[in-house]
mmCIF file of C-alpha atoms and ligand atoms in Angstrom:
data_model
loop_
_atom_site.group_PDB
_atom_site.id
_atom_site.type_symbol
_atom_site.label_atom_id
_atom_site.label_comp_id
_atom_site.label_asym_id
_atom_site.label_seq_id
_atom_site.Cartn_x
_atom_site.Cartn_y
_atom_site.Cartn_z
ATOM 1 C CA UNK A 101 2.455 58.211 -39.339
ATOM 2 C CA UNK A 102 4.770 55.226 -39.695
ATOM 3 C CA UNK A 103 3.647 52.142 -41.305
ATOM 4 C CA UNK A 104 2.494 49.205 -39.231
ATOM 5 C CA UNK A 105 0.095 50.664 -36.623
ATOM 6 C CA UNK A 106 -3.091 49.984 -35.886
ATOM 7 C CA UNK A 107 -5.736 51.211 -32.817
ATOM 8 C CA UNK A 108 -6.866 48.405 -30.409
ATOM 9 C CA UNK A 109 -9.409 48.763 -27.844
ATOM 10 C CA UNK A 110 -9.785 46.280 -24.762
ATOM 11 C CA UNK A 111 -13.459 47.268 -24.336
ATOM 12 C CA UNK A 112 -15.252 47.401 -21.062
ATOM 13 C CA UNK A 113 -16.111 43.537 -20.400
ATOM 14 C CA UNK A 114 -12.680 43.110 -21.047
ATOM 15 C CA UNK A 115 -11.414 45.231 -18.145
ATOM 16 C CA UNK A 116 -14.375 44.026 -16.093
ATOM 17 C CA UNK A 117 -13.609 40.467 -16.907
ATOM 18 C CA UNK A 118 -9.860 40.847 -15.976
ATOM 19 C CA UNK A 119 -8.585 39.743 -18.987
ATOM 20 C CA UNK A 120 -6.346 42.760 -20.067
ATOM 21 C CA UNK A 121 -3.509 41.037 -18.893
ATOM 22 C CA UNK A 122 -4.263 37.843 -20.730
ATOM 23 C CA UNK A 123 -5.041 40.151 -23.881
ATOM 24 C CA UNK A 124 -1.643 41.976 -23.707
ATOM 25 C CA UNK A 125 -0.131 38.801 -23.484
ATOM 26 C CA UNK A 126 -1.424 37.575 -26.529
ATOM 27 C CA UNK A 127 -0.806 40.517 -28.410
ATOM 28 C CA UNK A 128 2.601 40.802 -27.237
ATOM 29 C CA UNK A 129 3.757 36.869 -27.477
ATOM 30 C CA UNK A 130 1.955 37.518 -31.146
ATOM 31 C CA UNK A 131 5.008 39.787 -31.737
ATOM 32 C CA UNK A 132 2.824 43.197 -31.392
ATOM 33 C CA UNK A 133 4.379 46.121 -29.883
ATOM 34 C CA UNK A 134 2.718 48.780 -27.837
ATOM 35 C CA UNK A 135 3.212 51.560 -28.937
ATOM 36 C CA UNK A 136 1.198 53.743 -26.429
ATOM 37 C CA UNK A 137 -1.488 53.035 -24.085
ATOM 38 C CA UNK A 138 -4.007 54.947 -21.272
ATOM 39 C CA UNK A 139 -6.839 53.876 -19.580
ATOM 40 C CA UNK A 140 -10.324 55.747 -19.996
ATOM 41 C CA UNK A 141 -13.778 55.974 -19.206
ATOM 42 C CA UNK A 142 -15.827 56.972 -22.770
ATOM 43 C CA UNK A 143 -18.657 59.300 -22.161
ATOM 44 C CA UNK A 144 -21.616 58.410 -24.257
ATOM 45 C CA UNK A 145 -20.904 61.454 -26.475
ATOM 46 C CA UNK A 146 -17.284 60.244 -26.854
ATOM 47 C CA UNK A 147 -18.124 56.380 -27.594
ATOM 48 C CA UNK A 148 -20.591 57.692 -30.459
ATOM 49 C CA UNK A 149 -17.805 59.974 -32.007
ATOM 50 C CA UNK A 150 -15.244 57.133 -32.448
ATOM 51 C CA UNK A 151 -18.128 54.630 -33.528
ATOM 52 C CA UNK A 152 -19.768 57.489 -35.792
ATOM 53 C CA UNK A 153 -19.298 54.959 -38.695
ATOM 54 C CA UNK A 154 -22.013 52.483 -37.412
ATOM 55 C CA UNK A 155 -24.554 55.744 -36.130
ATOM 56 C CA UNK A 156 -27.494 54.397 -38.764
ATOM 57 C CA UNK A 157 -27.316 50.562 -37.383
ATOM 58 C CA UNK A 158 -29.979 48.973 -35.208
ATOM 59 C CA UNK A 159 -27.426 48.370 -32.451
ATOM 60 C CA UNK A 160 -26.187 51.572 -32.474
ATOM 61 C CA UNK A 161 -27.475 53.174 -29.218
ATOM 62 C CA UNK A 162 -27.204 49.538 -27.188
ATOM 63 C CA UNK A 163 -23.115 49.763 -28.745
ATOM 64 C CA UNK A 164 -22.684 53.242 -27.070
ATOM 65 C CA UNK A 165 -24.411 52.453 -24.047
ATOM 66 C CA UNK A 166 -21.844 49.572 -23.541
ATOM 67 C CA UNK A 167 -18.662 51.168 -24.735
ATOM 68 C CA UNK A 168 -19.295 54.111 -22.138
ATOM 69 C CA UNK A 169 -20.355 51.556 -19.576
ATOM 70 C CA UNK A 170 -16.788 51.382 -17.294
ATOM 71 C CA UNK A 171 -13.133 51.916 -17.685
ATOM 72 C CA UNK A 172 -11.214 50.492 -21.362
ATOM 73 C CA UNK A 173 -7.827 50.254 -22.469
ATOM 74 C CA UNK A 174 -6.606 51.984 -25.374
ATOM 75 C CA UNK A 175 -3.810 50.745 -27.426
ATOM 76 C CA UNK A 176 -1.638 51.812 -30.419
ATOM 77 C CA UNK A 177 -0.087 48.445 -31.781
ATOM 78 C CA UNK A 178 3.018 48.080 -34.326
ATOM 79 C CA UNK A 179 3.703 45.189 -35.660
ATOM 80 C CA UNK A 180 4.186 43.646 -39.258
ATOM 81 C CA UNK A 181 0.767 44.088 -41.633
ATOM 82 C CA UNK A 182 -0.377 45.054 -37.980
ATOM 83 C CA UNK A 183 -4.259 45.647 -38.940
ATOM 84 C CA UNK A 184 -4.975 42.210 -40.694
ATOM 85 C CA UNK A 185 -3.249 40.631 -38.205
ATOM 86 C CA UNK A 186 -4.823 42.026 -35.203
ATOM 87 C CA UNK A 187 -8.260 40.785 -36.834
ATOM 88 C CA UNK A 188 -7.350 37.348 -37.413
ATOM 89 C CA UNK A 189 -5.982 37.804 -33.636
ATOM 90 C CA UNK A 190 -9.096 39.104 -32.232
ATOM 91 C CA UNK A 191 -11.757 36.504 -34.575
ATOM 92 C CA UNK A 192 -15.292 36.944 -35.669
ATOM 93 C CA UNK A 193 -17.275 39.556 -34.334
ATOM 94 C CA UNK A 194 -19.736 37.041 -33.050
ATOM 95 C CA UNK A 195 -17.582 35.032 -30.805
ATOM 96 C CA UNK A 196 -19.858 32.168 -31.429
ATOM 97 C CA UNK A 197 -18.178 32.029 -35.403
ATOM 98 C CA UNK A 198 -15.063 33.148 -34.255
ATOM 99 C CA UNK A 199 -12.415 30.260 -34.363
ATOM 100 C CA UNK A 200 -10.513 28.331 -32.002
ATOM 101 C CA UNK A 201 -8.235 30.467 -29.774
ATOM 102 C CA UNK A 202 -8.897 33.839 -31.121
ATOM 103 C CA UNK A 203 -9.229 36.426 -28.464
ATOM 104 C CA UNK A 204 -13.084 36.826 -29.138
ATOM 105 C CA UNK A 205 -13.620 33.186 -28.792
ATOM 106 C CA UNK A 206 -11.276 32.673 -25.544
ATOM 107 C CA UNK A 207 -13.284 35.982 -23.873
ATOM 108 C CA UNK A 208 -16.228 37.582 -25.309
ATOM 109 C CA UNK A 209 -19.810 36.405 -24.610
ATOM 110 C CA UNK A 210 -21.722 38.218 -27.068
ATOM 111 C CA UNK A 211 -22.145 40.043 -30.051
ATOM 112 C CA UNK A 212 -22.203 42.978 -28.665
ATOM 113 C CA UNK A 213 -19.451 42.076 -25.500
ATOM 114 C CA UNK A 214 -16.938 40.879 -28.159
ATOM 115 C CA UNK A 215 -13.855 41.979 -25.743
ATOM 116 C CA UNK A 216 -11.419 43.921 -27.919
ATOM 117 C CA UNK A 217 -11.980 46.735 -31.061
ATOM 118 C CA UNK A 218 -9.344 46.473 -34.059
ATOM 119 C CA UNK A 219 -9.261 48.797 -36.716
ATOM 120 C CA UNK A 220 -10.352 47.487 -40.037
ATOM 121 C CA UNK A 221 -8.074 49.372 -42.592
ATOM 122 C CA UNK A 222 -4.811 51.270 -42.099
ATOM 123 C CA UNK A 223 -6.902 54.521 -42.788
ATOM 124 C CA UNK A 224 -9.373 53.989 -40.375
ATOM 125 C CA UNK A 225 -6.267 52.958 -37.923
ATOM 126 C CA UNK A 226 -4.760 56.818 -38.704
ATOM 127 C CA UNK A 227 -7.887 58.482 -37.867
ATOM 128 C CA UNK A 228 -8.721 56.201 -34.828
ATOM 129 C CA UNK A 229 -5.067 56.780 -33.260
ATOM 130 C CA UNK A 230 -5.727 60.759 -33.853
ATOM 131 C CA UNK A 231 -9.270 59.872 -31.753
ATOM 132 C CA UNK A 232 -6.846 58.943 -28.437
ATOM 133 C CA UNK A 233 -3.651 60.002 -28.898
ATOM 134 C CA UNK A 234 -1.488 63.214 -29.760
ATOM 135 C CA UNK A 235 1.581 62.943 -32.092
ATOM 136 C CA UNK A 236 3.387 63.630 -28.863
ATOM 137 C CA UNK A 237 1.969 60.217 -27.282
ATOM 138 C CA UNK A 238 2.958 57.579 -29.634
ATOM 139 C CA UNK A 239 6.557 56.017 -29.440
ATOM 140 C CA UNK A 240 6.886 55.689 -33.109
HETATM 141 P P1 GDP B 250 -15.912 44.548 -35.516
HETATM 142 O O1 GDP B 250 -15.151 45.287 -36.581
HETATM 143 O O2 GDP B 250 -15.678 43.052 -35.552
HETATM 144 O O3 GDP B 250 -15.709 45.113 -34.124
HETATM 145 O O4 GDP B 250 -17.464 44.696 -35.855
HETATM 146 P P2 GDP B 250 -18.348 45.930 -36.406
HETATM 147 O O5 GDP B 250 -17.474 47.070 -36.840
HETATM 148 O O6 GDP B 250 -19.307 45.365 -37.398
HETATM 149 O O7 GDP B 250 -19.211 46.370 -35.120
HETATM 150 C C1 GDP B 250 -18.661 47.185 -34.114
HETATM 151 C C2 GDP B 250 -19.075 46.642 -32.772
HETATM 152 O O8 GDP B 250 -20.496 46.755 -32.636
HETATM 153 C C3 GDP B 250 -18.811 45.132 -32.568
HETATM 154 O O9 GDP B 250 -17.488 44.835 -32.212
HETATM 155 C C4 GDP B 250 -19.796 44.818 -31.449
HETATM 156 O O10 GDP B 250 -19.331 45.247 -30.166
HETATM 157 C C5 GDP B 250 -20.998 45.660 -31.857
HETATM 158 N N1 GDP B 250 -21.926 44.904 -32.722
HETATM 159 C C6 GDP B 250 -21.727 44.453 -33.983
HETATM 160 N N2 GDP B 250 -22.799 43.816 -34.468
HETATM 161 C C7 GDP B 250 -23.739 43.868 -33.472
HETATM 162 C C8 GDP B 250 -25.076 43.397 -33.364
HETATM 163 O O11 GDP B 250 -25.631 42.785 -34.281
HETATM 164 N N3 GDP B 250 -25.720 43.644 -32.179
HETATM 165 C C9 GDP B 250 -25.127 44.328 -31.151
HETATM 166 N N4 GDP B 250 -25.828 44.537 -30.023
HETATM 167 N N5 GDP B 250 -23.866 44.786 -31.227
HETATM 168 C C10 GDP B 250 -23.170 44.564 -32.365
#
């Protein structure tokens, strides 16, 4: 896997919302390449595999119920020290501490409906990317 990648998510407020295109234009005017993409609707089963990390938190069943609630977009970004960056891009996971003009605090209006995933290490970003997408998939 080449260096530089990391796994975003637009989650399910964010494609109800209708601010995917707002989102890709941040991450693209943020000099972040996209690298491969699809749209998908997570069954419950599905959502709980990729978030299998977080399966002994409180707000683990209300986190699955939302991520398999409607459609998402899935994203493999490239860009320089892509996975740091994305974070500081996307801002607190409580939008209400996130700061000014991050995605979370631009979109999200909760906690839980934070708008867009990021992967939080480049060896969580490997395993997510294998979650979505093939070998075959990624332009890289
Ligand atoms: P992230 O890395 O900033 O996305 O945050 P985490 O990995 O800690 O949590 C994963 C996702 O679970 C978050 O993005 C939220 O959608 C959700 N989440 C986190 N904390 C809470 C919480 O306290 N309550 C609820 N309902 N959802 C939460």
């Amino acid at each position: 896997m080449p260096a530089g990648l990391t796994l975003s998510i637009i989650k399910p407020d964010g494609v109800a919302q209708g601010n995917v295109g707002d989102i890709l234009k941040i991450l693209e005017s943020n000099e972040f390449q996209i690298r491969a993409s699809k749209m998908l609707h997570l069954t419950e089963k599905q959502a709980a595999g990729f978030y299998q990390v977080h399966r002994s938190k409180s707000f683990f069943k209300d986190l699955i119920r939302y991520m398999s609630s409607g459609p998402i977009v899935v994203l493999v970004l490239q860009g320089t020290n892509a996975v740091n960056r994305l974070r500081d891009l996307m801002g607190a996971t409580d939008p209400q501490k996130a700061e000014k003009n991050t995605i979370r605090k631009l979109f999200a209006t909760s906690i839980e409906k934070n708008v867009i995933h990021g992967s939080d290490s480049e060896e969580n970003a490997v395993t997510e990317i294998h979650y979505f997408f093939s070998d075959l998939e990624l332009l890289v």
